[in-house]
């Protein structure tokens, strides 16, 4: 038996679940934040019953893998893309998934037979990055998770901020263009950062550039019938395709406007950029930093560090695990 597995056997582990707008990632995590088994599932286009069944099956797969190796699972933590009533564990409102008005914590605890802890997915991402990652050791931080939509997390005065009802820190719904396109899902606003700079917005911008520049890598991918998705755009951008790089830069420019607002409002030490789209790396971060250097107020703009999530697209899952470890009083 490896020493890693010995750790699990002696201390147990928890399962962290990041439920995104399009996919779920679950992982078995020990108190030292080692990930021992991962499961992913598509989460798009399911009704509530099918979605809950899928979640139970994914957690079951991870649990079976751990218990099959004589490990022990003590609790499950969830990061879900919802406004959450933390006291009751209720999913109050969700932009992207059919889980509004659901007593999510109690339903999952009953179906899984384990203690369950739940928070907003961007809050769990912020939690992982603040405690162990790119924002470790600071008292003022913000995080944007760029995926299907844009989630937000805030640490102010050395504490995670959720607002008076748990509905705060929705940084993806700050307006960056007053007469911009309608925000997707259940948001009644227009021109939100999420409408301009999400993974979906990146796909849209890339599609426009592909049609405009048929000789580019993006244009050729479109002509070949490939779906112009965020991951493809990121891949082509890393390969040096100018059209794909431009698409990422457009999104980075809008994110820069959003980060300017955060810098002027909060004077943060660190702004962490995470979610699937951070796979674009410096191609995304440089345009953000350029806009902040040009348009945010001094001295906050010189002070702030704008950095990628240490845990990449796994911050939300790891933070959900940290939530569960905290919940059962494990020294993570
Ligand atoms: Zn919005």
XYZ file of C-alpha atoms in Angstrom, residues 75-270:
196
model
C -18.382 14.054 4.061
C -19.262 15.702 0.748
C -18.837 19.400 -0.087
C -20.599 21.052 -3.012
C -19.913 24.211 -4.957
C -23.036 24.905 -6.993
C -23.762 27.775 -9.404
C -26.538 29.234 -7.287
C -27.403 31.873 -4.819
C -27.456 29.896 -1.593
C -29.317 30.342 1.677
C -26.423 29.030 3.783
C -28.427 28.529 6.973
C -30.938 26.226 5.312
C -28.646 24.874 2.566
C -31.207 26.024 0.019
C -30.443 26.695 -3.622
C -32.420 29.947 -3.929
C -31.810 30.947 -7.536
C -29.671 29.595 -10.357
C -28.886 31.233 -13.674
C -27.855 28.044 -15.457
C -29.294 24.948 -13.733
C -32.824 23.787 -12.749
C -32.206 23.713 -8.992
C -33.957 26.871 -7.788
C -35.952 26.587 -4.532
C -34.396 23.194 -3.784
C -33.271 22.204 -0.239
C -30.081 20.972 -1.876
C -28.106 20.169 1.281
C -30.844 18.092 2.892
C -31.762 16.279 -0.326
C -28.132 15.317 -0.951
C -27.479 14.352 2.694
C -30.444 12.000 2.583
C -29.533 10.450 -0.768
C -25.815 10.099 -0.001
C -26.070 9.158 3.687
C -23.154 11.477 4.503
C -22.772 14.956 6.018
C -23.169 17.510 3.208
C -21.910 21.099 3.019
C -22.823 23.510 0.261
C -21.803 26.947 -0.987
C -21.779 28.878 -4.242
C -19.224 27.426 -6.702
C -17.286 30.660 -7.106
C -17.137 31.047 -3.320
C -15.618 27.574 -3.010
C -13.106 28.449 -5.753
C -12.170 31.626 -3.843
C -11.910 29.596 -0.626
C -9.388 27.152 -2.157
C -7.300 29.919 -3.727
C -7.354 32.079 -0.593
C -6.479 29.316 1.865
C -4.005 27.361 -0.249
C -3.516 28.971 -3.655
C -2.889 32.181 -5.567
C -4.388 34.462 -2.889
C -2.863 32.731 0.138
C -1.791 35.045 2.944
C -3.670 38.193 1.858
C -6.628 39.969 3.484
C -8.127 41.581 0.355
C -8.777 39.464 -2.730
C -11.264 38.937 -5.519
C -11.696 36.054 -7.916
C -13.423 35.706 -11.269
C -14.126 32.175 -12.522
C -14.584 32.272 -16.293
C -16.555 29.254 -17.484
C -20.030 28.905 -18.998
C -20.807 32.080 -17.069
C -18.664 34.211 -14.773
C -18.653 33.537 -11.037
C -17.239 35.823 -8.389
C -15.615 35.415 -4.985
C -14.565 38.107 -2.519
C -12.323 38.194 0.516
C -12.567 41.517 2.379
C -10.887 42.213 5.713
C -9.625 38.627 5.833
C -13.045 36.980 5.510
C -15.004 35.448 2.648
C -17.942 37.754 1.792
C -21.342 36.432 0.791
C -23.548 39.476 1.442
C -26.507 39.676 3.819
C -28.518 36.893 2.121
C -25.734 34.865 0.476
C -26.544 36.580 -2.806
C -23.488 38.845 -2.875
C -20.169 38.686 -4.721
C -21.946 38.075 -8.046
C -19.045 39.815 -9.755
C -20.001 38.389 -13.162
C -23.118 40.550 -13.086
C -21.434 43.925 -12.764
C -22.344 45.921 -15.838
C -19.464 46.798 -18.142
C -21.544 48.057 -21.089
C -24.867 49.681 -20.166
C -26.498 49.048 -23.558
C -24.770 45.693 -24.117
C -26.423 42.385 -25.055
C -28.957 40.755 -22.711
C -27.303 38.720 -19.948
C -27.995 34.985 -20.443
C -30.167 32.801 -18.237
C -32.256 34.334 -15.480
C -30.396 37.636 -15.175
C -32.654 40.554 -16.215
C -29.719 42.899 -16.888
C -27.788 43.831 -20.040
C -24.078 44.163 -20.704
C -22.999 42.264 -17.591
C -19.375 41.053 -17.546
C -20.841 37.564 -17.963
C -22.603 38.635 -21.165
C -19.372 40.075 -22.582
C -16.538 37.842 -21.363
C -17.701 34.328 -20.395
C -16.561 31.134 -22.101
C -19.747 31.356 -24.165
C -18.882 34.941 -25.149
C -15.393 33.747 -26.181
C -17.001 31.143 -28.459
C -19.280 33.821 -29.953
C -16.426 36.256 -30.586
C -14.312 33.464 -32.105
C -17.178 32.475 -34.412
C -17.471 36.071 -35.620
C -13.711 36.262 -36.310
C -13.733 32.815 -37.993
C -16.384 34.008 -40.466
C -14.513 37.276 -41.035
C -11.085 35.652 -41.532
C -11.572 32.354 -43.423
C -7.782 31.948 -43.965
C -7.103 31.832 -40.221
C -6.895 28.676 -38.112
C -10.267 29.618 -36.663
C -11.701 30.123 -40.158
C -10.396 26.747 -41.299
C -11.820 25.042 -38.196
C -15.212 26.593 -38.970
C -15.026 25.488 -42.627
C -14.139 21.959 -41.458
C -17.343 21.887 -39.435
C -15.680 21.945 -36.011
C -17.595 23.480 -33.107
C -16.006 26.837 -32.242
C -15.872 26.314 -28.482
C -13.744 27.879 -25.741
C -11.285 24.947 -25.523
C -10.716 24.939 -29.313
C -10.130 28.709 -29.353
C -7.645 28.381 -26.484
C -5.830 25.543 -28.249
C -5.564 27.494 -31.522
C -4.430 30.603 -29.641
C -1.618 28.643 -27.979
C -0.681 27.347 -31.449
C -0.230 30.968 -32.519
C -3.349 31.495 -34.655
C -3.775 35.288 -34.817
C -7.586 35.169 -35.029
C -7.850 32.943 -31.957
C -5.389 35.177 -30.073
C -7.519 38.204 -31.016
C -10.684 36.473 -29.757
C -9.017 35.776 -26.390
C -7.748 39.384 -26.276
C -11.262 40.784 -26.836
C -12.523 38.763 -23.883
C -9.465 39.843 -21.856
C -10.245 43.488 -22.653
C -13.754 43.186 -21.216
C -12.417 41.335 -18.181
C -9.943 44.197 -17.771
C -12.860 46.670 -17.498
C -14.433 44.436 -14.828
C -11.151 44.115 -12.935
C -10.691 47.937 -13.074
C -14.006 48.260 -11.260
C -12.899 45.725 -8.654
C -9.532 47.435 -8.183
C -11.126 50.865 -7.698
C -13.846 49.505 -5.428
C -11.803 47.140 -3.233
C -8.088 48.002 -3.538
C -7.345 44.247 -3.479
C -3.914 42.701 -2.991
C -4.731 40.004 -5.551
